[in-house]
Amino acid sequence: MVLFGFDPIVMSGMSGGGTGSRRQDRCLTAQLHLSSIPEDEVLSSAELRLYCQQIEGAGLGGEEGGFHRINVYEVLKLPQTGTGQLITRLLDTRLVHHNATRWESFDVSPAVLRWTRDRLPNHGLALEVLHLNSTPTQQGQHVRISRSLHPGAAEDWLQLRPLLVTFSHDGKGHPLTRRTKRSPRPRGRKKNRNCRRHELYVDFSDVGWNDWIVAPPGYQAYFCHGDCPFPLADHLNSTNHAIVQTLVNSVNAEIPRACCVPTELSAISMLYLDEHDKVVLKNYQEMVVEGCGCR
């Protein structure tokens, strides 16, 4: 099962250094609290989502004048003194046009995996917003990284604040990376065609839903398929009605056999954009097949 969650991101200030200054003088650092990730969850990936807002009347000209570069770093070592060096490692980067207003995703999986799986120190992330032709005060204007003071800012901030989205599973099922050695199949052995669960990965971009679903990009839905033969075995999870219907089918072919259908379903959480372009987290029921049976 795929889960994803949000963790608080505490942002600390950015000073207005130019492109020639030290990185810590032009970076905004984010301390990530990962306590909301259950210890029994197996983390697979993580994304930092930042809301980029159009710059009105910025007057940014030139061939590359209309773009900002956003760099996200893992902080490996904090400065020991005020003049010390911030040691970082680049995780992801994006080139964003200053007229764009949208969410941007940055892959921070290596850092979050180091903190959770390898138990290495979590010094947070560093965010750097660069523009070749902008002034130091314009460097961070394109990215929504702090709360504004205008009316309604508190409500907007809840919808547009930076988010850490983590993708994980609870260890149930069979991980795709796990492989076991198969013993030679005896000759003449028939393939099991009875009712059972099969894999079905739904990619939202394939069905045209990626324009309103922010996360996850897809999920393992599974589906039920297979025969419901007479007599129905106990492991086929059938009802008394299905047993009787299959019995009648054995003497009257006009009566159909019981069908292989989902008997247990579970929910997934999705982050999507509503009609007002606000980011909403919702739990959708009955989205994942957990069990199949003849009904």
mmCIF file of C-alpha atoms in Angstrom:
data_model
loop_
_atom_site.group_PDB
_atom_site.id
_atom_site.type_symbol
_atom_site.label_atom_id
_atom_site.label_comp_id
_atom_site.label_asym_id
_atom_site.label_seq_id
_atom_site.Cartn_x
_atom_site.Cartn_y
_atom_site.Cartn_z
ATOM 1 C CA MET A 1 0.000 0.000 0.000
ATOM 2 C CA VAL A 2 1.297 3.457 -0.849
ATOM 3 C CA LEU A 3 0.936 6.193 1.715
ATOM 4 C CA PHE A 4 2.108 9.761 1.694
ATOM 5 C CA GLY A 5 2.207 12.337 4.433
ATOM 6 C CA PHE A 6 3.140 15.888 5.232
ATOM 7 C CA ASP A 7 5.679 17.014 7.787
ATOM 8 C CA PRO A 8 6.178 20.461 9.311
ATOM 9 C CA ILE A 9 8.840 22.534 7.624
ATOM 10 C CA VAL A 10 10.406 25.237 9.777
ATOM 11 C CA MET A 11 12.041 27.891 7.601
ATOM 12 C CA SER A 12 14.833 30.161 8.800
ATOM 13 C CA GLY A 13 15.848 33.416 7.203
ATOM 14 C CA MET A 14 17.656 34.276 4.004
ATOM 15 C CA SER A 15 19.943 37.264 3.787
ATOM 16 C CA GLY A 16 20.216 39.174 0.545
ATOM 17 C CA GLY A 17 23.642 38.155 -0.669
ATOM 18 C CA GLY A 18 24.430 38.331 -4.372
ATOM 19 C CA THR A 19 25.573 35.471 -6.537
ATOM 20 C CA GLY A 20 29.134 35.932 -5.401
ATOM 21 C CA SER A 21 28.415 35.601 -1.667
ATOM 22 C CA ARG A 22 28.672 32.503 0.443
ATOM 23 C CA ARG A 23 25.896 29.967 -0.143
ATOM 24 C CA GLN A 24 24.562 30.251 3.410
ATOM 25 C CA ASP A 25 24.167 34.014 2.851
ATOM 26 C CA ARG A 26 21.803 33.487 -0.091
ATOM 27 C CA CYS A 27 20.068 30.297 1.071
ATOM 28 C CA LEU A 28 17.009 29.704 3.162
ATOM 29 C CA THR A 29 17.310 26.633 5.371
ATOM 30 C CA ALA A 30 14.422 24.302 6.211
ATOM 31 C CA GLN A 31 14.379 22.061 9.274
ATOM 32 C CA LEU A 32 12.251 18.979 8.546
ATOM 33 C CA HIS A 33 10.487 17.180 11.382
ATOM 34 C CA LEU A 34 10.000 13.548 10.355
ATOM 35 C CA SER A 35 8.288 12.323 13.506
ATOM 36 C CA SER A 36 4.981 11.797 11.672
ATOM 37 C CA ILE A 37 6.456 8.977 9.560
ATOM 38 C CA PRO A 38 5.600 5.706 11.394
ATOM 39 C CA GLU A 39 8.610 3.579 12.248
ATOM 40 C CA ASP A 40 7.054 0.500 10.635
ATOM 41 C CA GLU A 41 6.630 2.305 7.295
ATOM 42 C CA VAL A 42 9.153 1.553 4.540
ATOM 43 C CA LEU A 43 10.023 4.840 2.855
ATOM 44 C CA SER A 44 10.424 4.668 -0.929
ATOM 45 C CA SER A 45 10.750 8.326 -1.977
ATOM 46 C CA ALA A 46 10.220 11.911 -0.844
ATOM 47 C CA GLU A 47 9.474 15.200 -2.598
ATOM 48 C CA LEU A 48 9.696 18.825 -1.525
ATOM 49 C CA ARG A 49 6.820 20.808 -3.058
ATOM 50 C CA LEU A 50 7.175 24.582 -3.392
ATOM 51 C CA TYR A 51 4.562 27.023 -4.646
ATOM 52 C CA CYS A 52 5.978 29.403 -7.280
ATOM 53 C CA GLN A 53 4.129 32.670 -7.793
ATOM 54 C CA GLN A 54 4.207 34.993 -10.804
ATOM 55 C CA ILE A 55 6.352 38.104 -10.361
ATOM 56 C CA GLU A 56 4.356 41.188 -11.323
ATOM 57 C CA GLY A 57 6.297 43.915 -13.122
ATOM 58 C CA ALA A 58 9.663 42.417 -12.345
ATOM 59 C CA GLY A 59 11.217 43.901 -15.482
ATOM 60 C CA LEU A 60 13.494 40.935 -15.951
ATOM 61 C CA GLY A 61 14.796 41.096 -19.508
ATOM 62 C CA GLY A 62 17.468 39.410 -21.528
ATOM 63 C CA GLU A 63 17.723 35.973 -23.012
ATOM 64 C CA GLU A 64 17.743 34.255 -19.622
ATOM 65 C CA GLY A 65 16.103 37.128 -17.767
ATOM 66 C CA GLY A 66 12.726 35.458 -17.487
ATOM 67 C CA PHE A 67 13.907 32.473 -15.500
ATOM 68 C CA HIS A 68 14.816 31.657 -11.930
ATOM 69 C CA ARG A 69 16.917 28.671 -10.959
ATOM 70 C CA ILE A 70 15.798 26.955 -7.771
ATOM 71 C CA ASN A 71 18.362 24.685 -6.117
ATOM 72 C CA VAL A 72 17.584 22.373 -3.205
ATOM 73 C CA TYR A 73 20.491 21.092 -1.122
ATOM 74 C CA GLU A 74 20.894 18.669 1.746
ATOM 75 C CA VAL A 75 22.724 20.331 4.621
ATOM 76 C CA LEU A 76 25.557 17.978 5.562
ATOM 77 C CA LYS A 77 27.205 20.230 8.124
ATOM 78 C CA LEU A 78 26.120 23.472 9.754
ATOM 79 C CA PRO A 79 28.556 26.385 10.180
ATOM 80 C CA GLN A 80 30.348 26.197 13.520
ATOM 81 C CA THR A 81 30.670 29.985 13.660
ATOM 82 C CA GLY A 82 29.136 32.998 11.980
ATOM 83 C CA THR A 83 31.884 32.943 9.381
ATOM 84 C CA GLY A 84 31.927 29.162 8.984
ATOM 85 C CA GLN A 85 31.114 27.309 5.795
ATOM 86 C CA LEU A 86 27.750 25.637 5.161
ATOM 87 C CA ILE A 87 28.497 22.169 3.768
ATOM 88 C CA THR A 88 25.759 21.039 1.362
ATOM 89 C CA ARG A 89 25.013 18.516 -1.353
ATOM 90 C CA LEU A 90 22.809 19.354 -4.352
ATOM 91 C CA LEU A 91 19.672 17.183 -4.461
ATOM 92 C CA ASP A 92 17.608 18.705 -7.273
ATOM 93 C CA THR A 93 17.302 21.847 -9.381
ATOM 94 C CA ARG A 94 14.628 23.493 -11.542
ATOM 95 C CA LEU A 95 14.602 26.330 -14.069
ATOM 96 C CA VAL A 96 11.298 28.178 -13.563
ATOM 97 C CA HIS A 97 9.913 31.047 -15.650
ATOM 98 C CA HIS A 98 9.034 34.138 -13.618
ATOM 99 C CA ASN A 99 5.534 34.254 -15.187
ATOM 100 C CA ALA A 100 4.712 30.736 -13.984
ATOM 101 C CA THR A 101 2.347 30.208 -11.056
ATOM 102 C CA ARG A 102 2.324 26.564 -10.076
ATOM 103 C CA TRP A 103 3.684 23.937 -7.721
ATOM 104 C CA GLU A 104 7.190 22.638 -8.374
ATOM 105 C CA SER A 105 8.415 19.275 -7.063
ATOM 106 C CA PHE A 106 11.982 18.505 -6.027
ATOM 107 C CA ASP A 107 13.298 15.016 -5.370
ATOM 108 C CA VAL A 108 14.778 14.918 -1.852
ATOM 109 C CA SER A 109 14.677 11.122 -1.489
ATOM 110 C CA PRO A 110 18.442 10.659 -0.918
ATOM 111 C CA ALA A 111 18.411 13.030 2.058
ATOM 112 C CA VAL A 112 15.235 11.719 3.699
ATOM 113 C CA LEU A 113 16.360 8.104 3.238
ATOM 114 C CA ARG A 114 19.672 8.938 4.914
ATOM 115 C CA TRP A 115 17.825 10.451 7.874
ATOM 116 C CA THR A 116 15.192 7.735 8.292
ATOM 117 C CA ARG A 117 16.722 4.488 7.054
ATOM 118 C CA ASP A 118 20.402 5.130 7.782
ATOM 119 C CA ARG A 119 19.714 7.181 10.959
ATOM 120 C CA LEU A 120 22.177 9.900 9.935
ATOM 121 C CA PRO A 121 21.934 13.428 11.421
ATOM 122 C CA ASN A 122 19.123 15.574 10.022
ATOM 123 C CA HIS A 123 20.481 19.092 9.496
ATOM 124 C CA GLY A 124 17.630 19.974 7.120
ATOM 125 C CA LEU A 125 17.583 21.361 3.585
ATOM 126 C CA ALA A 126 18.869 24.572 2.026
ATOM 127 C CA LEU A 127 16.864 26.394 -0.641
ATOM 128 C CA GLU A 128 18.595 28.705 -3.119
ATOM 129 C CA VAL A 129 16.706 30.913 -5.608
ATOM 130 C CA LEU A 130 18.959 32.501 -8.235
ATOM 131 C CA HIS A 131 18.414 34.926 -11.090
ATOM 132 C CA LEU A 132 21.253 36.235 -13.255
ATOM 133 C CA ASN A 133 19.783 39.700 -13.814
ATOM 134 C CA SER A 134 17.896 40.281 -10.568
ATOM 135 C CA THR A 135 18.841 42.317 -7.543
ATOM 136 C CA PRO A 136 19.506 40.586 -4.220
ATOM 137 C CA THR A 137 16.069 41.605 -2.933
ATOM 138 C CA GLN A 138 14.386 39.909 -5.912
ATOM 139 C CA GLN A 139 16.151 36.577 -5.523
ATOM 140 C CA GLY A 140 13.518 34.855 -3.434
ATOM 141 C CA GLN A 141 10.357 36.629 -4.579
ATOM 142 C CA HIS A 142 9.182 33.913 -6.953
ATOM 143 C CA VAL A 143 8.875 31.113 -4.391
ATOM 144 C CA ARG A 144 6.320 31.079 -1.568
ATOM 145 C CA ILE A 145 8.539 30.199 1.400
ATOM 146 C CA SER A 146 7.206 32.380 4.213
ATOM 147 C CA ARG A 147 3.956 33.826 5.503
ATOM 148 C CA SER A 148 2.937 37.238 4.121
ATOM 149 C CA LEU A 149 1.373 40.042 6.134
ATOM 150 C CA HIS A 150 -1.439 40.962 3.738
ATOM 151 C CA PRO A 151 -5.099 40.254 4.689
ATOM 152 C CA GLY A 152 -5.984 36.577 4.356
ATOM 153 C CA ALA A 153 -2.336 35.561 4.468
ATOM 154 C CA ALA A 154 -2.891 33.000 7.225
ATOM 155 C CA GLU A 155 -5.472 31.090 5.164
ATOM 156 C CA ASP A 156 -3.334 31.286 2.016
ATOM 157 C CA TRP A 157 -0.290 30.074 3.920
ATOM 158 C CA LEU A 158 -2.079 26.904 5.022
ATOM 159 C CA GLN A 159 -2.753 26.100 1.366
ATOM 160 C CA LEU A 160 0.524 27.284 -0.187
ATOM 161 C CA ARG A 161 3.197 26.560 2.415
ATOM 162 C CA PRO A 162 6.082 24.253 1.435
ATOM 163 C CA LEU A 163 5.237 20.572 1.796
ATOM 164 C CA LEU A 164 7.323 17.479 2.286
ATOM 165 C CA VAL A 165 5.507 14.576 0.607
ATOM 166 C CA THR A 166 6.726 11.108 1.535
ATOM 167 C CA PHE A 167 5.828 7.912 -0.316
ATOM 168 C CA SER A 168 6.017 4.691 1.660
ATOM 169 C CA HIS A 169 4.394 1.320 2.167
ATOM 170 C CA ASP A 170 3.533 -0.629 5.290
ATOM 171 C CA GLY A 171 5.440 -3.764 4.348
ATOM 172 C CA LYS A 172 2.339 -5.694 3.270
ATOM 173 C CA GLY A 173 2.282 -7.482 -0.059
ATOM 174 C CA HIS A 174 5.350 -8.243 -2.114
ATOM 175 C CA PRO A 175 7.878 -5.450 -2.776
ATOM 176 C CA LEU A 176 8.763 -5.182 -6.440
ATOM 177 C CA THR A 177 12.499 -5.381 -5.681
ATOM 178 C CA ARG A 178 12.266 -8.676 -3.849
ATOM 179 C CA ARG A 179 13.044 -11.732 -5.970
ATOM 180 C CA THR A 180 13.145 -15.369 -4.927
ATOM 181 C CA LYS A 181 14.706 -18.262 -6.750
ATOM 182 C CA ARG A 182 12.104 -20.459 -8.368
ATOM 183 C CA SER A 183 12.339 -24.202 -8.285
ATOM 184 C CA PRO A 184 11.921 -25.975 -11.630
ATOM 185 C CA ARG A 185 8.251 -26.395 -12.511
ATOM 186 C CA PRO A 186 7.230 -30.028 -12.944
ATOM 187 C CA ARG A 187 6.238 -30.889 -16.487
ATOM 188 C CA GLY A 188 2.557 -31.057 -17.129
ATOM 189 C CA ARG A 189 1.660 -28.915 -14.112
ATOM 190 C CA LYS A 190 -1.365 -26.757 -14.884
ATOM 191 C CA LYS A 191 -1.214 -23.028 -14.256
ATOM 192 C CA ASN A 192 -3.486 -21.834 -11.461
ATOM 193 C CA ARG A 193 -6.301 -19.937 -13.129
ATOM 194 C CA ASN A 194 -8.545 -19.671 -10.081
ATOM 195 C CA CYS A 195 -9.863 -16.373 -8.767
ATOM 196 C CA ARG A 196 -7.071 -14.262 -7.283
ATOM 197 C CA ARG A 197 -5.639 -10.751 -7.086
ATOM 198 C CA HIS A 198 -3.493 -9.372 -9.925
ATOM 199 C CA GLU A 199 -1.322 -6.256 -10.087
ATOM 200 C CA LEU A 200 -2.753 -3.123 -11.707
ATOM 201 C CA TYR A 201 -0.702 0.075 -11.472
ATOM 202 C CA VAL A 202 -2.731 3.181 -12.284
ATOM 203 C CA ASP A 203 -0.605 6.040 -13.667
ATOM 204 C CA PHE A 204 -2.679 9.221 -13.405
ATOM 205 C CA SER A 205 -0.854 10.781 -16.370
ATOM 206 C CA ASP A 206 -2.022 7.888 -18.580
ATOM 207 C CA VAL A 207 -5.686 8.562 -17.779
ATOM 208 C CA GLY A 208 -5.409 12.364 -17.884
ATOM 209 C CA TRP A 209 -5.820 12.961 -14.155
ATOM 210 C CA ASN A 210 -2.352 14.396 -13.532
ATOM 211 C CA ASP A 211 -3.618 17.931 -14.227
ATOM 212 C CA TRP A 212 -5.577 17.978 -10.952
ATOM 213 C CA ILE A 213 -3.984 15.262 -8.801
ATOM 214 C CA VAL A 214 -0.812 16.649 -7.196
ATOM 215 C CA ALA A 215 0.287 13.430 -5.465
ATOM 216 C CA PRO A 216 0.793 10.547 -5.700
ATOM 217 C CA PRO A 217 1.624 10.222 -9.428
ATOM 218 C CA GLY A 218 -0.083 6.814 -9.407
ATOM 219 C CA TYR A 219 -0.817 3.842 -7.193
ATOM 220 C CA GLN A 220 -1.172 0.049 -7.159
ATOM 221 C CA ALA A 221 -4.921 -0.585 -7.414
ATOM 222 C CA TYR A 222 -4.894 -4.347 -8.184
ATOM 223 C CA PHE A 223 -7.826 -6.212 -9.787
ATOM 224 C CA CYS A 224 -9.570 -9.563 -9.403
ATOM 225 C CA HIS A 225 -9.609 -12.170 -12.149
ATOM 226 C CA GLY A 226 -9.873 -15.915 -12.451
ATOM 227 C CA ASP A 227 -12.188 -18.916 -12.489
ATOM 228 C CA CYS A 228 -14.695 -19.899 -9.850
ATOM 229 C CA PRO A 229 -14.819 -23.679 -10.490
ATOM 230 C CA PHE A 230 -17.189 -26.241 -9.031
ATOM 231 C CA PRO A 231 -16.883 -27.150 -6.231
ATOM 232 C CA LEU A 232 -15.751 -23.859 -4.723
ATOM 233 C CA ALA A 233 -12.757 -24.296 -2.429
ATOM 234 C CA ASP A 234 -12.577 -22.575 0.955
ATOM 235 C CA HIS A 235 -9.683 -20.339 -0.091
ATOM 236 C CA LEU A 236 -11.849 -18.739 -2.798
ATOM 237 C CA ASN A 237 -13.648 -16.775 -0.067
ATOM 238 C CA SER A 238 -17.123 -17.459 -1.441
ATOM 239 C CA THR A 239 -20.583 -16.856 0.014
ATOM 240 C CA ASN A 240 -23.312 -19.455 0.484
ATOM 241 C CA HIS A 241 -25.172 -17.904 -2.444
ATOM 242 C CA ALA A 242 -22.097 -18.266 -4.668
ATOM 243 C CA ILE A 243 -21.754 -21.922 -3.658
ATOM 244 C CA VAL A 244 -25.408 -22.594 -4.515
ATOM 245 C CA GLN A 245 -25.173 -20.671 -7.813
ATOM 246 C CA THR A 246 -22.066 -22.633 -8.835
ATOM 247 C CA LEU A 247 -23.796 -25.879 -7.887
ATOM 248 C CA VAL A 248 -26.777 -25.013 -10.101
ATOM 249 C CA ASN A 249 -24.384 -24.066 -12.926
ATOM 250 C CA SER A 250 -22.926 -27.580 -12.808
ATOM 251 C CA VAL A 251 -26.308 -28.994 -13.865
ATOM 252 C CA ASN A 252 -27.680 -26.036 -15.824
ATOM 253 C CA ALA A 253 -25.178 -24.167 -18.013
ATOM 254 C CA GLU A 254 -27.646 -21.327 -18.596
ATOM 255 C CA ILE A 255 -27.036 -20.181 -15.023
ATOM 256 C CA PRO A 256 -23.665 -18.372 -14.890
ATOM 257 C CA ARG A 257 -20.944 -19.265 -12.443
ATOM 258 C CA ALA A 258 -20.104 -17.020 -9.535
ATOM 259 C CA CYS A 259 -17.838 -14.109 -10.478
ATOM 260 C CA CYS A 260 -14.366 -13.245 -9.246
ATOM 261 C CA VAL A 261 -14.764 -9.858 -7.543
ATOM 262 C CA PRO A 262 -13.092 -7.738 -4.829
ATOM 263 C CA THR A 263 -14.150 -8.766 -1.330
ATOM 264 C CA GLU A 264 -12.011 -6.311 0.626
ATOM 265 C CA LEU A 265 -10.979 -2.778 -0.349
ATOM 266 C CA SER A 266 -8.829 -0.150 1.319
ATOM 267 C CA ALA A 267 -8.394 3.613 1.010
ATOM 268 C CA ILE A 268 -5.594 5.857 -0.245
ATOM 269 C CA SER A 269 -4.851 9.518 0.442
ATOM 270 C CA MET A 270 -4.530 11.946 -2.436
ATOM 271 C CA LEU A 271 -3.419 15.555 -2.725
ATOM 272 C CA TYR A 272 -5.428 17.383 -5.393
ATOM 273 C CA LEU A 273 -6.390 20.843 -6.641
ATOM 274 C CA ASP A 274 -10.009 21.871 -6.072
ATOM 275 C CA GLU A 275 -12.066 24.224 -8.256
ATOM 276 C CA HIS A 276 -10.359 27.217 -6.596
ATOM 277 C CA ASP A 277 -6.857 25.824 -7.277
ATOM 278 C CA LYS A 278 -6.391 25.142 -3.574
ATOM 279 C CA VAL A 279 -4.414 22.093 -2.519
ATOM 280 C CA VAL A 280 -6.645 19.629 -0.651
ATOM 281 C CA LEU A 281 -5.756 16.382 1.102
ATOM 282 C CA LYS A 282 -8.530 13.780 0.930
ATOM 283 C CA ASN A 283 -8.854 10.135 1.890
ATOM 284 C CA TYR A 284 -10.577 8.182 -0.911
ATOM 285 C CA GLN A 285 -12.274 4.980 0.216
ATOM 286 C CA GLU A 286 -12.359 1.646 -1.649
ATOM 287 C CA MET A 287 -9.466 2.426 -4.005
ATOM 288 C CA VAL A 288 -7.186 -0.608 -3.478
ATOM 289 C CA VAL A 289 -8.175 -4.284 -3.769
ATOM 290 C CA GLU A 290 -6.956 -6.174 -0.692
ATOM 291 C CA GLY A 291 -8.783 -9.470 -1.276
ATOM 292 C CA CYS A 292 -10.700 -11.371 -3.967
ATOM 293 C CA GLY A 293 -13.374 -14.026 -3.871
ATOM 294 C CA CYS A 294 -16.144 -15.768 -5.790
ATOM 295 C CA ARG A 295 -19.458 -14.013 -5.270
#
